[in-house]
XYZ file of C-alpha atoms in Angstrom:
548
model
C 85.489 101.083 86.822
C 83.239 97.683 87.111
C 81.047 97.068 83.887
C 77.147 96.700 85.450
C 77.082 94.010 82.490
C 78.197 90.878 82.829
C 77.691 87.926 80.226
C 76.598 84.684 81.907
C 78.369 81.909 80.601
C 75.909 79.452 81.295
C 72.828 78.187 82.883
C 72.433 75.880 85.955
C 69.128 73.965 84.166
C 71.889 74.052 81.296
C 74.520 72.022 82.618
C 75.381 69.106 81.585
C 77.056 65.722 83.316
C 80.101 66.625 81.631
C 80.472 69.860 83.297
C 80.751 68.256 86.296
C 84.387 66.666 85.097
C 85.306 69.963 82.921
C 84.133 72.249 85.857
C 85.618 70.092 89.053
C 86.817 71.601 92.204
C 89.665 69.406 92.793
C 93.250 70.747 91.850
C 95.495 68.104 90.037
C 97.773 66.698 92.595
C 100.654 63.974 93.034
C 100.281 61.468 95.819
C 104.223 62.724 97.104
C 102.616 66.390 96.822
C 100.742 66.826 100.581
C 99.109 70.190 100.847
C 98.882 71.348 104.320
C 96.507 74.196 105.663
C 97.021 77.113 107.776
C 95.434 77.239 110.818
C 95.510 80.483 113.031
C 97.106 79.226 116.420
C 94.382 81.536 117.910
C 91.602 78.733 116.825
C 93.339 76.124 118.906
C 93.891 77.636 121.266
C 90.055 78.638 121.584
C 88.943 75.361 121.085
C 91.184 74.134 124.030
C 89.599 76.765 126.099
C 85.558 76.859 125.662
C 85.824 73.032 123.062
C 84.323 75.361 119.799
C 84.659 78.143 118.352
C 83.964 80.297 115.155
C 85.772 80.013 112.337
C 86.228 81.350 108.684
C 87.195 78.504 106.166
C 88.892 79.314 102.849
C 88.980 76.739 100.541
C 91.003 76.556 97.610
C 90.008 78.449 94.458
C 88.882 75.826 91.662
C 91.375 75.810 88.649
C 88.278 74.973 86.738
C 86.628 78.387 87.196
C 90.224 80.467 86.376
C 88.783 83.302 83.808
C 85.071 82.872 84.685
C 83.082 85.836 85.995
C 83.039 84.801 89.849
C 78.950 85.805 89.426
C 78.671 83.867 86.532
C 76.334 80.700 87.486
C 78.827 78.085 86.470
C 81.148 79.534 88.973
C 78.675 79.478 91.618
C 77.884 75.854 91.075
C 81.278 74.676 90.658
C 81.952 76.722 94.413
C 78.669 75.396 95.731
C 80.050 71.780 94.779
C 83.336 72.209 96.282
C 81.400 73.539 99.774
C 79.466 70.454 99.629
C 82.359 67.893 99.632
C 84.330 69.873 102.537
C 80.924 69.871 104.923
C 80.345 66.294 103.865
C 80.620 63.593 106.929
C 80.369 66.332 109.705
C 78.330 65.290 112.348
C 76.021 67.784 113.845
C 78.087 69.064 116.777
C 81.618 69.094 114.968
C 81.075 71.933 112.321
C 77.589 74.257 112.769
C 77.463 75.798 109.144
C 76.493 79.842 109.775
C 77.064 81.029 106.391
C 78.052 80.003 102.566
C 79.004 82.114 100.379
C 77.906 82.010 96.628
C 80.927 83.331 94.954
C 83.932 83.269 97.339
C 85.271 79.813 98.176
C 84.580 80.499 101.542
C 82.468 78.996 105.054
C 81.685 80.534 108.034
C 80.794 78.433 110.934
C 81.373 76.800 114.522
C 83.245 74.422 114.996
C 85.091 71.988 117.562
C 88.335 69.984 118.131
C 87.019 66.850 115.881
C 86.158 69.221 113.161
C 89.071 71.091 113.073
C 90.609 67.574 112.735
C 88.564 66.797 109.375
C 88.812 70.319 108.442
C 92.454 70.279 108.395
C 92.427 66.469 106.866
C 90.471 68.076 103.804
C 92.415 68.600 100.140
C 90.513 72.272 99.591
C 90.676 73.820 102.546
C 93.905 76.254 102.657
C 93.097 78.027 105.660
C 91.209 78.128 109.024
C 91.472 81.441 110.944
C 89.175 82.878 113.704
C 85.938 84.562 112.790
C 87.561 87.849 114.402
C 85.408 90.861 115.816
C 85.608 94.017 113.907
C 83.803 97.602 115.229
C 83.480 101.095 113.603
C 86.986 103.490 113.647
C 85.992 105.718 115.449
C 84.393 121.015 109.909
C 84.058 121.193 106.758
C 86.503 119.397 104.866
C 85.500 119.829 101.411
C 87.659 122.846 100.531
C 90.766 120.746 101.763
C 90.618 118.211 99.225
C 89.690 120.698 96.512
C 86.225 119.414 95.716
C 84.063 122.147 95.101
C 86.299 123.154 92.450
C 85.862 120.095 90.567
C 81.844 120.090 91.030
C 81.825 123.922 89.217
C 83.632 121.224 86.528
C 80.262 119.208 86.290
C 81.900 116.474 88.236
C 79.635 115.015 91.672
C 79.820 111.120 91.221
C 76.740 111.207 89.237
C 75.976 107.361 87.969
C 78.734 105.777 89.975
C 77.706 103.632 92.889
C 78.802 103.238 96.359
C 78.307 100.451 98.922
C 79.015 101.618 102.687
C 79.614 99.166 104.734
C 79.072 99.885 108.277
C 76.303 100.007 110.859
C 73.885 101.200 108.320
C 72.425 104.429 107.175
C 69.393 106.672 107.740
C 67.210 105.753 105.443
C 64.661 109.112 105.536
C 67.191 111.609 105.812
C 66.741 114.547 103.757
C 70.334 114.410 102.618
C 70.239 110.911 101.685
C 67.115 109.516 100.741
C 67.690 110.273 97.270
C 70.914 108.538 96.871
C 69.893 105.190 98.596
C 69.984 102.858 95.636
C 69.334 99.923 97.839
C 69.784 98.185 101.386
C 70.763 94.702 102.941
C 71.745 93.697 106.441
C 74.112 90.909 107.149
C 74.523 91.765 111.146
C 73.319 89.581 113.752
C 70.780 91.403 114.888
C 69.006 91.913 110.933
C 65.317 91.804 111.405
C 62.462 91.861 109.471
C 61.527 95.066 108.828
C 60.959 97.822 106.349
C 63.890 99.040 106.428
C 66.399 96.581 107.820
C 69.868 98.390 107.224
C 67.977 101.581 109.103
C 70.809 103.160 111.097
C 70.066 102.984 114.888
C 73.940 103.725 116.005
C 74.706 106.952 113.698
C 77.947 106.232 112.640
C 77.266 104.890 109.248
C 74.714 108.020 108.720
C 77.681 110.069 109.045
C 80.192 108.196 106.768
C 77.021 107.675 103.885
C 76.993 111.662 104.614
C 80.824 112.248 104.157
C 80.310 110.582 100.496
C 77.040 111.435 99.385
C 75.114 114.423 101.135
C 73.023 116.529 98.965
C 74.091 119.455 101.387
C 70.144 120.399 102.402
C 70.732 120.212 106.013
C 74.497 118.589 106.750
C 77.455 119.460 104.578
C 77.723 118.660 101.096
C 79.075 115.227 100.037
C 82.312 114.631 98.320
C 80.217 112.938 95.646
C 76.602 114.574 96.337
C 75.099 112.918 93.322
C 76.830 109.214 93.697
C 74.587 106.373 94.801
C 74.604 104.475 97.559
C 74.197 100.639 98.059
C 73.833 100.730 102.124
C 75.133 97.411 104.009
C 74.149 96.954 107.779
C 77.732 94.481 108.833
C 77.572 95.981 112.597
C 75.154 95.186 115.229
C 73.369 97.984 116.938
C 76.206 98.053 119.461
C 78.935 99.141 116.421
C 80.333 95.699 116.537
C 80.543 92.976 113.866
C 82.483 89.413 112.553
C 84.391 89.007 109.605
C 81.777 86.661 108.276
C 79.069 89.464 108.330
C 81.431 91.457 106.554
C 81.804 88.859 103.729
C 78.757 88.482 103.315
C 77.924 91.357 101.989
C 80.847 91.359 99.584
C 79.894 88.098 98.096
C 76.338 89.830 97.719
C 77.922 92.785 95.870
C 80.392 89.930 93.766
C 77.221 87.883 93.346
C 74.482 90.169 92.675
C 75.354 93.790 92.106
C 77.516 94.742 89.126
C 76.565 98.023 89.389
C 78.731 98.601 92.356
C 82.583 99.936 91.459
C 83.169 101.247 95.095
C 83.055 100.025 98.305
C 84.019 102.217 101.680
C 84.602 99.903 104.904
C 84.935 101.887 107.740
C 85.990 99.626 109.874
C 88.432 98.527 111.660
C 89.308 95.370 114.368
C 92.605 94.469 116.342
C 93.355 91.209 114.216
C 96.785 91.411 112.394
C 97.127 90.294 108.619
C 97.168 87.679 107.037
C 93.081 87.429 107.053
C 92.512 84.857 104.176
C 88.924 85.473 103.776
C 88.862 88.910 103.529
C 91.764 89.243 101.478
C 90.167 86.504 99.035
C 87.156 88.616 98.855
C 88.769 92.090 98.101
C 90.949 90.669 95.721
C 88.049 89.282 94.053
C 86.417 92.429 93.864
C 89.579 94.341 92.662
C 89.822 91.915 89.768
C 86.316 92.692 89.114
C 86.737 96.490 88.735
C 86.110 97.704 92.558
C 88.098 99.450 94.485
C 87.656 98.849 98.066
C 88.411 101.664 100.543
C 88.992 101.197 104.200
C 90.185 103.101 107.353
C 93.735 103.025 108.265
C 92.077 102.149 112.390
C 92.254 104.383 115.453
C 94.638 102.400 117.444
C 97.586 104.517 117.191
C 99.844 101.960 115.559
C 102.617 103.492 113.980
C 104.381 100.568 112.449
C 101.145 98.472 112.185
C 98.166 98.256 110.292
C 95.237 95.427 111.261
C 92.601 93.544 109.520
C 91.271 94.637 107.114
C 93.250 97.560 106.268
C 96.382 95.870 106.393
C 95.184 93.877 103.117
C 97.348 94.813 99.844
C 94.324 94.383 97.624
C 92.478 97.577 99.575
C 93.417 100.831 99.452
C 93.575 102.180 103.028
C 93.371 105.486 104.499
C 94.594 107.422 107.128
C 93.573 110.769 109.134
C 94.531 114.537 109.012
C 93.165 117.321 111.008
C 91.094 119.727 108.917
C 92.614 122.971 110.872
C 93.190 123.874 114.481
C 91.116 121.783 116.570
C 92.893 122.535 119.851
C 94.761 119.883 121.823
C 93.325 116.496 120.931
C 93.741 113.199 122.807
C 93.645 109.879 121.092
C 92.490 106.615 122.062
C 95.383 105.306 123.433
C 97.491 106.752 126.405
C 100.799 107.454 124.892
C 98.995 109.204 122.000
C 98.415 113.500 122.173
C 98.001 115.816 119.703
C 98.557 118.960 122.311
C 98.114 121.373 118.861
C 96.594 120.725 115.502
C 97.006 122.114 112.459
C 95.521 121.954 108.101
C 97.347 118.430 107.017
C 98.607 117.403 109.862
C 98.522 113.258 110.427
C 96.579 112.809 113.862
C 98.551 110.692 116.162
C 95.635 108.058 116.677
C 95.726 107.130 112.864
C 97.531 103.727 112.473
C 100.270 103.532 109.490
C 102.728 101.424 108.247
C 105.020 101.848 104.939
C 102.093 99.922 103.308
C 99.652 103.092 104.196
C 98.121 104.288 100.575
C 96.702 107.564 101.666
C 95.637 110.475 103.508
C 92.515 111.804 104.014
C 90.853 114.484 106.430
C 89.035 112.883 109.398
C 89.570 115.148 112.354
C 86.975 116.671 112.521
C 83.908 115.779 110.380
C 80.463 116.875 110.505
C 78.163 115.395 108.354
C 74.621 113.650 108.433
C 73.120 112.557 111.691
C 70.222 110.052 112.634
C 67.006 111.703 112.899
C 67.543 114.383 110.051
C 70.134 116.185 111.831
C 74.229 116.263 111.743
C 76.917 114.935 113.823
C 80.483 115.828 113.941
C 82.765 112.347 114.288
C 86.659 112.204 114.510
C 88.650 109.268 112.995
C 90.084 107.254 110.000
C 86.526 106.423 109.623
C 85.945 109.824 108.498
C 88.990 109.664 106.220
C 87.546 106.444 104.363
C 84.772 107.991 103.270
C 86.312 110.994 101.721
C 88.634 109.118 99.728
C 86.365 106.771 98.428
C 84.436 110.316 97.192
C 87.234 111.175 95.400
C 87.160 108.102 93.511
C 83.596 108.295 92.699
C 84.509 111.916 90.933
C 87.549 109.844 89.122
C 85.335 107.456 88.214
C 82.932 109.937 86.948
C 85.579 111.423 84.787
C 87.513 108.502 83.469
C 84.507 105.697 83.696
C 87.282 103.310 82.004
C 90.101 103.850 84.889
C 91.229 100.307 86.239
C 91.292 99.981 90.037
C 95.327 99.769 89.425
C 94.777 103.382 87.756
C 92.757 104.696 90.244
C 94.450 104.064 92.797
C 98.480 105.183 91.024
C 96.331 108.423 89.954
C 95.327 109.403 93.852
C 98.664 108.593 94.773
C 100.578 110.212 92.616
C 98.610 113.759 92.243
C 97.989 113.743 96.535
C 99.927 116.277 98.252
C 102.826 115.140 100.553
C 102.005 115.003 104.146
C 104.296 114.223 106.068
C 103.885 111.502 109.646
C 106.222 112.728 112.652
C 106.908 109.518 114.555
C 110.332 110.713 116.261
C 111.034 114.562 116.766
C 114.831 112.937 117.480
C 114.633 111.190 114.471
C 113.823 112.725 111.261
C 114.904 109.554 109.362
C 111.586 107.692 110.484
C 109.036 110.118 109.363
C 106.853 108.991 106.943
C 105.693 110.741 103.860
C 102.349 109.853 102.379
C 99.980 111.683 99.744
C 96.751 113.131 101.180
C 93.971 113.378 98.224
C 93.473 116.195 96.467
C 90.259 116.121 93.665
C 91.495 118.763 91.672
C 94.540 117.832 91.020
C 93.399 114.002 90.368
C 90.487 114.929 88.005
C 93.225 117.154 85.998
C 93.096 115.199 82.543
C 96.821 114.566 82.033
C 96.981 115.181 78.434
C 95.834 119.040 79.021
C 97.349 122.424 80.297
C 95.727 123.655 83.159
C 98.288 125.888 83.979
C 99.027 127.456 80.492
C 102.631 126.986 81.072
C 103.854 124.805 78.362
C 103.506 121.639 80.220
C 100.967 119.119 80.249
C 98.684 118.205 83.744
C 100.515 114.375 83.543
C 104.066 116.062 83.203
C 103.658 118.520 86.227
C 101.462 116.046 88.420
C 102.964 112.674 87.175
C 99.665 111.086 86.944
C 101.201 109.363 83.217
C 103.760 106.931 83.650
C 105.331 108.603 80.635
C 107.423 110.790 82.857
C 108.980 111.422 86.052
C 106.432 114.452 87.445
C 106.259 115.346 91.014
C 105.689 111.890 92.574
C 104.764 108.929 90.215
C 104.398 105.566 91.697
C 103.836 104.071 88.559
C 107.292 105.136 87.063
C 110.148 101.872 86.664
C 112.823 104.333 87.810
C 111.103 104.797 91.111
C 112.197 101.586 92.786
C 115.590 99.908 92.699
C 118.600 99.344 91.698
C 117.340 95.462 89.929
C 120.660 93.899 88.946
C 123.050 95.184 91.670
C 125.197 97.037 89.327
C 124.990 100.393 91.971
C 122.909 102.172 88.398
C 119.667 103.363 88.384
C 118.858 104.757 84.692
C 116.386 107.615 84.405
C 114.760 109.536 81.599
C 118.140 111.917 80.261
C 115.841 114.846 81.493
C 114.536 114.306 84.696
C 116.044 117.056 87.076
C 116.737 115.860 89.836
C 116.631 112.158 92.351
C 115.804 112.211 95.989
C 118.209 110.652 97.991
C 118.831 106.739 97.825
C 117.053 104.316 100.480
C 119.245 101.604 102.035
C 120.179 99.488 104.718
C 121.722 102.986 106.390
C 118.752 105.079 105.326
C 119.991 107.915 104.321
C 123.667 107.516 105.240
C 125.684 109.565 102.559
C 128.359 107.189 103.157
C 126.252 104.451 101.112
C 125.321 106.503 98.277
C 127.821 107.158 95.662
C 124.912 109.631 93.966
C 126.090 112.950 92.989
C 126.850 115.520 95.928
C 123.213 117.552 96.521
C 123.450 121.203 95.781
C 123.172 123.855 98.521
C 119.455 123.692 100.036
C 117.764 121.070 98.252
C 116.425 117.828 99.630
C 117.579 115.523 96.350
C 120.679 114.583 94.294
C 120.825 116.159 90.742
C 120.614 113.750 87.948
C 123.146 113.857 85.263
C 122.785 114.257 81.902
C 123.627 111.123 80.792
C 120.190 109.601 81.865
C 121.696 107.454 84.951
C 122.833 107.902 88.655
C 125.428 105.740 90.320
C 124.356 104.405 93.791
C 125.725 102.173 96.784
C 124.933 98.490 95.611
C 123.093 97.597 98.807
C 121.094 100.830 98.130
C 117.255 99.622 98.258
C 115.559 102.057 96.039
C 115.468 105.546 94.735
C 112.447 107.112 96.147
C 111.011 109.302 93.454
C 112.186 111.777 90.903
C 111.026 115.013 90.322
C 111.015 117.295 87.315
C 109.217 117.768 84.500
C 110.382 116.106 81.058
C 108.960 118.858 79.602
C 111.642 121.580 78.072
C 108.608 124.425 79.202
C 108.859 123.454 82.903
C 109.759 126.327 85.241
């Protein structure tokens, strides 16, 4: 969790001459050493068709400010600097400045063939990529996920904040004008009013809901006492750029400490990499935040998209939350004709990179004008999620975003993805969150049965519990010997991943017994597998001698 204190290494009206050498932008280079920057194809080609376009700059990160608090003022100057020297000798026409950022090496702007030209000519800049377009991703739930159980526990987010950003919230309703710690708009369309992030769309009143509802007139929040830091990136319409959506994460990297989650439902149909984004959720993972973001509504089932396909964000898929009847998605191969509890909507994108499930299908939550609405999507997902974590962070105010995020995984139940009804080999298995289960402090009992929570769940590393991605055994076989070693009293291996998936001619593993779904470890504490095997894909077992 992110510590609201920060200690600020230095004043700007402190800052001496000398800084200017020992806090330089420049990286050391040879003169044989020529760096060359990416530039999305998709920029040139826009420039050839309509002579400018908008761009997103990334410039590289200053070696001088490696260690410094990326709000600290020093590191602001030193990025401020390094902006100034790349925009120096533009003329007017060849790179139209539309945003700086104060702690992300970063520019916004529009710009045409000659400044691409000096753009690309510059030492700093690493990347140029098109300022894409991003939009919204398009019951009651709470039960699913195991929540109420863990607010009779004293556990509803109290004193952990959340920034939504999305088409913004409304700001007067019952259920959530309590829990509004602040607002900002960064859309095109901001204006100067009272109340600029006011919601005038409705989908960000129902995602602020999901999280945060005090349960007066919509259902109750996954977090009902968390705060909210509300961020209008969408226009009116439900669309947005990239550079809207930085902008308010350099506000919460420059300005708000207090924030240690932030929910982006959102979703575009840009592929990775997106250097921009990714430099700005990184930064805010190293920072203590976790950023959460929907999986997108495309139907991609080997593909996720900006900006849930970056590494650094935790992303998050859909479920139905019962029978909703036959359900069509957004895309014309994609139809649910029956739903069930758990089961992964066909709409919500994946790829082996997805982190989690979450329900989404359907949600009703807080609507604009007091009321409720009832949405469907991995927007809907995002938000519950990123509740969860707010009751982690609750709980264990001193979890890393690394530990967070191994401690939803890992205690999540198993859902399983049907991509090929002929093919069984391609489903995809991926933990949906469960708060109980995650809030379950993994040195206890809850259970009474000899075995502690971290054991049973494998929430601590320490063992090989029901699904642990944090355990060494769980990956691969390192040095090609064909050995994986285990702990001497782990039960039992799934079957070995490889180049044949889960061809038993590959795998040299112990013969599975009758009925079960895994190999049986021996007892000497390793398992022999094919050398071109890729990985073992979890253990299961308890190293505990009580285990049933």
């Amino acid at each position: 969790m992110r510590s609201p204190l920060r200690i600020i290494l230095a004043s700007c009206a402190g800052v001496s001459l000398a800084l200017l050498f020992s806090f330089g932008w420049h990286d050391e280079r040879t003169a044989a050493v020529q760096l060359v920057p990416f530039v999305q194809s998709e920029v040139q080609a826009s420039i050839a068709l309509q002579t400018a376009t908008d761009v997103l700059v990334t410039l590289r990160e200053p070696t001088s400010i490696a260690g410094l608090s990326p709000a600290s003022p020093s590191a602001k100057w030193v990025i401020a600097l390094q902006q100034n020297s790349v925009l120096a000798g533009f003329a007017e026409d060849e790179f139209i400045t539309t945003r700086r950022y104060k702690s992300l090496p970063i520019l916004a702007g529009r710009i045409n063939a000659a400044g691409l030209a000096k753009l690309t000519a510059h030492a700093d800049v690493t990347s140029v990529a098109v300022d894409g377009v991003g939009s919204i991703a398009t019951g009651e739930t709470l039960p699913i996920i195991h929540a109420p159980e863990v607010h009779d526990n004293g556990f509803t987010g109290e004193g952990v904040v959340v920034a939504v950003l999305d088409t913004g919230a409304d700001i007067d309703h019952p259920d959530l004008e309590d829990d509004i710690l602040y607002e900002m708009c960064f859309a095109s369309d901001c204006d100067e009013s009272e109340h600029p992030a006011d919601d005038e769309h409705g989908h960000g009143t129902n995602v602020t809901g999901i999280i945060t509802s005090d349960g007066t007139i919509a259902p109750l929040g996954v977090a009902p006492d968390a705060k909210i830091a509300v961020y209008r990136v969408l226009r009116r319409s439900g669309s947005g750029r990239f550079s809207d959506w930085i902008a308010a994460l350099d506000d919460i990297i420059a300005n708000h400490p207090e924030v240690s989650i932030v929910n982006m439902s959102l979703q575009s149909r840009s592929g990775c990499p997106s250097s921009a984004l990714t430099l700005a959720i990184s930064t805010l993972r190293n920072e203590g935040v976790a950023t959460f973001i929907a999986s997108g509504n495309h139907g991609n089932k080997n593909l996720l998209l900006v900006p849930s396909c970056i590494a650094e964000a935790i992303s998050v898929g859909a479920t139905y939350d019962g029978d909703n009847g036959s359900v069509d998605g957004w895309k014309a191969d994609c139809s649910d004709p029956t739903t069930a509890l758990d089961q992964v909507t066909c709409w919500s994108d994946s790829d082996n990179s997805l982190d989690l499930l979450a329900p989404g299908a359907r949600a009703t939550s807080t609507g604009v004008g007091g009321g409720t609405i009832t949405y469907m999507g991995t927007s809907q997902a995002s938000p519950h999620a990123a509740g969860v974590a707010a009751l982690l962070f609750q709980a264990f105010p001193d979890l890393t975003v690394n530990e967070l995020e191994a401690r939803m995984k890992a205690t999540g139940k198993l859902l399983t993805d049907d991509l090929d009804d002929a093919d069984p080999s391609t489903n995809r298995t991926t933990p949906r969150v469960d708060a109980r289960v995650a809030l379950l402090d993994p040195d206890e009992d809850a259970d009474g049965d000899g075995c502690s929570n971290g054991e049973e769940f494998g929430s601590d590393p320490r063992f090989g519990g029901q699904r642990n991605p944090l355990n060494p055994w769980d990956f691969h076989d390192v040095n090609g010997d064909g050995i994986i070693t285990l702990f001497d009293d782990i039960l039992a291996v799934i079957n070995g991943f490889g180049t044949g998936g889960n061809d038993p001619l590959l795998d040299r593993s112990p013969a599975p017994a009758a009925g079960q779904p895994w190999q049986q470890g021996p007892p000497d504490g390793t398992i022999d597998v094919a050398n071109d095997i890729l990985g073992i894909a979890s253990q299961f077992g308890h190293r505990c001698v009580g285990a049933p």
